[in-house]
């Protein structure tokens, strides 16, 4: 089964883009530098970064704009507002070996939806589309966030409890659930 990345994790590319990796990180509440967009009235702003790293001996032309990013918030996966005017995209930047390029993006959503934020990214590398990857995270009280497919019925559904359970199963010390 496909598992999303956690915000902050690197995702390695395979095949023709082997050696490139990307991550979504720095998810936090933040006001945009050029002021709020009128379309975001009543919403809470947040920002995140998308970093692409080249670990090969070749250079790659990287392109990342608003149509290549999808942000969903809350348990129902509602679309967040991406503020393209305040965001800094990557537009045809050549990333040389052992270098990185970072895009800073601003979005807005209802405050109650921020504990669960999913960000999907699809890069364009040398005029070819890469695979889509998903990062999941949240802002604020993380007790309210629920991993994909889980039900918030008990304390055992928290991310920390799932990690502990997984580690115990791997070590052969805990119950298999």
mmCIF file of C-alpha atoms in Angstrom:
data_model
loop_
_atom_site.group_PDB
_atom_site.id
_atom_site.type_symbol
_atom_site.label_atom_id
_atom_site.label_comp_id
_atom_site.label_asym_id
_atom_site.label_seq_id
_atom_site.Cartn_x
_atom_site.Cartn_y
_atom_site.Cartn_z
ATOM 1 C CA UNK A 1 0.000 0.000 0.000
ATOM 2 C CA UNK A 2 1.212 3.512 -0.782
ATOM 3 C CA UNK A 3 2.258 5.477 2.304
ATOM 4 C CA UNK A 4 2.637 9.270 2.222
ATOM 5 C CA UNK A 5 5.854 10.931 3.287
ATOM 6 C CA UNK A 6 5.877 12.795 6.587
ATOM 7 C CA UNK A 7 6.548 16.544 6.238
ATOM 8 C CA UNK A 8 10.330 16.860 6.447
ATOM 9 C CA UNK A 9 11.145 13.489 4.817
ATOM 10 C CA UNK A 10 13.148 13.247 1.589
ATOM 11 C CA UNK A 11 11.630 11.408 -1.387
ATOM 12 C CA UNK A 12 14.158 9.868 -3.799
ATOM 13 C CA UNK A 13 13.347 9.654 -7.519
ATOM 14 C CA UNK A 14 13.965 6.509 -9.553
ATOM 15 C CA UNK A 15 14.527 5.756 -13.240
ATOM 16 C CA UNK A 16 15.551 8.691 -15.456
ATOM 17 C CA UNK A 17 15.598 11.100 -12.482
ATOM 18 C CA UNK A 18 17.670 8.893 -10.174
ATOM 19 C CA UNK A 19 19.829 11.038 -7.940
ATOM 20 C CA UNK A 20 17.226 13.761 -7.507
ATOM 21 C CA UNK A 21 15.325 14.012 -4.294
ATOM 22 C CA UNK A 22 12.611 16.336 -3.046
ATOM 23 C CA UNK A 23 11.053 17.176 0.290
ATOM 24 C CA UNK A 24 8.307 19.327 1.761
ATOM 25 C CA UNK A 25 9.403 20.893 5.047
ATOM 26 C CA UNK A 26 9.078 23.929 7.312
ATOM 27 C CA UNK A 27 5.292 23.732 7.676
ATOM 28 C CA UNK A 28 4.262 26.543 10.059
ATOM 29 C CA UNK A 29 1.804 29.394 10.567
ATOM 30 C CA UNK A 30 3.151 32.576 8.935
ATOM 31 C CA UNK A 31 1.808 35.792 7.468
ATOM 32 C CA UNK A 32 2.747 36.423 3.822
ATOM 33 C CA UNK A 33 5.429 39.063 3.131
ATOM 34 C CA UNK A 34 3.347 41.141 0.670
ATOM 35 C CA UNK A 35 0.134 41.196 2.689
ATOM 36 C CA UNK A 36 -2.940 39.025 2.737
ATOM 37 C CA UNK A 37 -4.895 38.217 -0.403
ATOM 38 C CA UNK A 38 -8.567 39.261 -0.249
ATOM 39 C CA UNK A 39 -9.554 35.699 -1.214
ATOM 40 C CA UNK A 40 -8.034 34.451 2.065
ATOM 41 C CA UNK A 41 -10.282 36.548 4.304
ATOM 42 C CA UNK A 42 -11.177 34.619 7.452
ATOM 43 C CA UNK A 43 -8.503 31.978 6.796
ATOM 44 C CA UNK A 44 -5.233 31.344 8.627
ATOM 45 C CA UNK A 45 -2.040 31.617 6.582
ATOM 46 C CA UNK A 46 0.729 29.043 6.700
ATOM 47 C CA UNK A 47 3.928 28.488 4.762
ATOM 48 C CA UNK A 48 6.039 25.535 3.742
ATOM 49 C CA UNK A 49 9.097 24.892 1.636
ATOM 50 C CA UNK A 50 9.736 22.499 -1.235
ATOM 51 C CA UNK A 51 13.429 21.681 -1.689
ATOM 52 C CA UNK A 52 14.927 19.770 -4.618
ATOM 53 C CA UNK A 53 18.433 18.349 -4.239
ATOM 54 C CA UNK A 54 20.646 17.075 -7.062
ATOM 55 C CA UNK A 55 22.901 14.227 -5.930
ATOM 56 C CA UNK A 56 24.102 13.295 -9.425
ATOM 57 C CA UNK A 57 26.942 14.443 -11.678
ATOM 58 C CA UNK A 58 24.512 16.007 -14.202
ATOM 59 C CA UNK A 59 22.567 19.254 -14.000
ATOM 60 C CA UNK A 60 18.759 19.294 -14.189
ATOM 61 C CA UNK A 61 16.337 22.075 -15.115
ATOM 62 C CA UNK A 62 13.696 22.237 -12.363
ATOM 63 C CA UNK A 63 10.256 23.798 -12.763
ATOM 64 C CA UNK A 64 7.667 24.071 -9.977
ATOM 65 C CA UNK A 65 4.674 26.402 -10.155
ATOM 66 C CA UNK A 66 1.214 26.628 -8.622
ATOM 67 C CA UNK A 67 -0.425 24.041 -10.916
ATOM 68 C CA UNK A 68 2.041 21.387 -9.751
ATOM 69 C CA UNK A 69 1.154 21.646 -6.060
ATOM 70 C CA UNK A 70 -2.089 20.516 -4.453
ATOM 71 C CA UNK A 71 -2.799 21.263 -0.785
ATOM 72 C CA UNK A 72 -5.608 19.518 1.102
ATOM 73 C CA UNK A 73 -6.529 20.192 4.714
ATOM 74 C CA UNK A 74 -8.722 18.649 7.395
ATOM 75 C CA UNK A 75 -10.315 15.239 7.630
ATOM 76 C CA UNK A 76 -12.410 15.803 4.505
ATOM 77 C CA UNK A 77 -9.447 16.847 2.352
ATOM 78 C CA UNK A 78 -10.731 20.284 1.440
ATOM 79 C CA UNK A 79 -8.589 22.366 -0.881
ATOM 80 C CA UNK A 80 -6.455 25.088 0.702
ATOM 81 C CA UNK A 81 -5.956 28.498 -0.890
ATOM 82 C CA UNK A 82 -2.470 28.752 -2.482
ATOM 83 C CA UNK A 83 -1.353 32.381 -2.535
ATOM 84 C CA UNK A 84 0.598 32.502 -5.795
ATOM 85 C CA UNK A 85 1.304 36.234 -5.421
ATOM 86 C CA UNK A 86 3.285 35.745 -2.196
ATOM 87 C CA UNK A 87 4.816 32.372 -3.066
ATOM 88 C CA UNK A 88 8.254 31.960 -4.599
ATOM 89 C CA UNK A 89 8.165 29.259 -7.252
ATOM 90 C CA UNK A 90 10.999 27.519 -9.093
ATOM 91 C CA UNK A 91 10.789 28.501 -12.749
ATOM 92 C CA UNK A 92 13.291 26.752 -15.007
ATOM 93 C CA UNK A 93 16.202 26.793 -12.579
ATOM 94 C CA UNK A 94 19.258 24.673 -13.412
ATOM 95 C CA UNK A 95 20.283 22.662 -10.354
ATOM 96 C CA UNK A 96 23.915 21.648 -10.670
ATOM 97 C CA UNK A 97 25.474 18.592 -8.998
ATOM 98 C CA UNK A 98 25.486 18.659 -5.200
ATOM 99 C CA UNK A 99 23.245 21.745 -5.109
ATOM 100 C CA UNK A 100 19.725 22.487 -3.890
ATOM 101 C CA UNK A 101 16.907 24.815 -4.864
ATOM 102 C CA UNK A 102 14.058 25.775 -2.525
ATOM 103 C CA UNK A 103 10.623 27.219 -3.127
ATOM 104 C CA UNK A 104 8.769 29.050 -0.326
ATOM 105 C CA UNK A 105 4.989 28.762 -0.610
ATOM 106 C CA UNK A 106 2.150 30.488 1.242
ATOM 107 C CA UNK A 107 -1.328 29.026 1.617
ATOM 108 C CA UNK A 108 -4.399 29.634 3.766
ATOM 109 C CA UNK A 109 -7.128 27.449 5.239
ATOM 110 C CA UNK A 110 -9.655 27.431 8.096
ATOM 111 C CA UNK A 111 -7.816 27.142 11.428
ATOM 112 C CA UNK A 112 -9.739 24.031 12.471
ATOM 113 C CA UNK A 113 -8.401 22.156 9.437
ATOM 114 C CA UNK A 114 -4.694 22.885 10.046
ATOM 115 C CA UNK A 115 -3.900 19.894 12.302
ATOM 116 C CA UNK A 116 -4.054 17.737 9.139
ATOM 117 C CA UNK A 117 -2.324 19.105 6.013
ATOM 118 C CA UNK A 118 -1.546 17.017 2.911
ATOM 119 C CA UNK A 119 0.718 18.476 0.216
ATOM 120 C CA UNK A 120 1.126 16.777 -3.165
ATOM 121 C CA UNK A 121 3.995 17.827 -5.447
ATOM 122 C CA UNK A 122 4.756 16.929 -9.061
ATOM 123 C CA UNK A 123 7.981 18.421 -10.438
ATOM 124 C CA UNK A 124 8.850 19.076 -14.032
ATOM 125 C CA UNK A 125 12.486 18.100 -14.687
ATOM 126 C CA UNK A 126 14.068 18.969 -18.052
ATOM 127 C CA UNK A 127 10.566 19.320 -19.591
ATOM 128 C CA UNK A 128 9.514 15.859 -18.336
ATOM 129 C CA UNK A 129 6.947 15.255 -15.605
ATOM 130 C CA UNK A 130 8.039 13.287 -12.563
ATOM 131 C CA UNK A 131 5.878 11.118 -10.353
ATOM 132 C CA UNK A 132 3.564 12.722 -7.813
ATOM 133 C CA UNK A 133 4.444 12.403 -4.160
ATOM 134 C CA UNK A 134 2.452 13.246 -1.071
ATOM 135 C CA UNK A 135 3.591 14.651 2.278
ATOM 136 C CA UNK A 136 1.371 14.666 5.341
ATOM 137 C CA UNK A 137 1.737 16.811 8.444
ATOM 138 C CA UNK A 138 -0.068 19.388 10.470
ATOM 139 C CA UNK A 139 0.032 22.649 12.370
ATOM 140 C CA UNK A 140 -1.193 23.129 15.906
ATOM 141 C CA UNK A 141 -2.533 20.503 18.291
ATOM 142 C CA UNK A 142 -1.385 17.220 16.807
ATOM 143 C CA UNK A 143 -3.725 15.178 19.010
ATOM 144 C CA UNK A 144 -6.501 16.050 16.567
ATOM 145 C CA UNK A 145 -4.657 14.762 13.518
ATOM 146 C CA UNK A 146 -5.570 11.314 12.288
ATOM 147 C CA UNK A 147 -3.323 9.258 9.991
ATOM 148 C CA UNK A 148 -4.741 7.998 6.697
ATOM 149 C CA UNK A 149 -7.293 5.242 7.262
ATOM 150 C CA UNK A 150 -7.276 5.534 11.073
ATOM 151 C CA UNK A 151 -10.183 6.336 13.382
ATOM 152 C CA UNK A 152 -9.680 8.751 16.298
ATOM 153 C CA UNK A 153 -11.479 6.482 18.784
ATOM 154 C CA UNK A 154 -8.689 6.039 21.310
ATOM 155 C CA UNK A 155 -5.261 7.214 22.382
ATOM 156 C CA UNK A 156 -3.761 4.258 20.502
ATOM 157 C CA UNK A 157 -4.644 5.995 17.213
ATOM 158 C CA UNK A 158 -2.118 8.802 17.762
ATOM 159 C CA UNK A 159 0.969 8.846 15.548
ATOM 160 C CA UNK A 160 3.267 8.287 18.531
ATOM 161 C CA UNK A 161 1.283 5.203 19.582
ATOM 162 C CA UNK A 162 1.443 3.828 16.035
ATOM 163 C CA UNK A 163 5.218 4.324 15.889
ATOM 164 C CA UNK A 164 5.686 2.595 19.251
ATOM 165 C CA UNK A 165 3.446 -0.279 18.148
ATOM 166 C CA UNK A 166 5.363 -0.648 14.874
ATOM 167 C CA UNK A 167 8.748 -0.682 16.628
ATOM 168 C CA UNK A 168 7.531 -3.263 19.139
ATOM 169 C CA UNK A 169 6.247 -5.516 16.333
ATOM 170 C CA UNK A 170 9.538 -5.186 14.451
ATOM 171 C CA UNK A 171 11.487 -6.094 17.585
ATOM 172 C CA UNK A 172 9.121 -9.013 18.246
ATOM 173 C CA UNK A 173 8.173 -7.649 21.664
ATOM 174 C CA UNK A 174 4.623 -6.479 21.241
ATOM 175 C CA UNK A 175 1.235 -7.706 20.138
ATOM 176 C CA UNK A 176 0.623 -7.979 16.413
ATOM 177 C CA UNK A 177 -2.364 -5.807 15.626
#
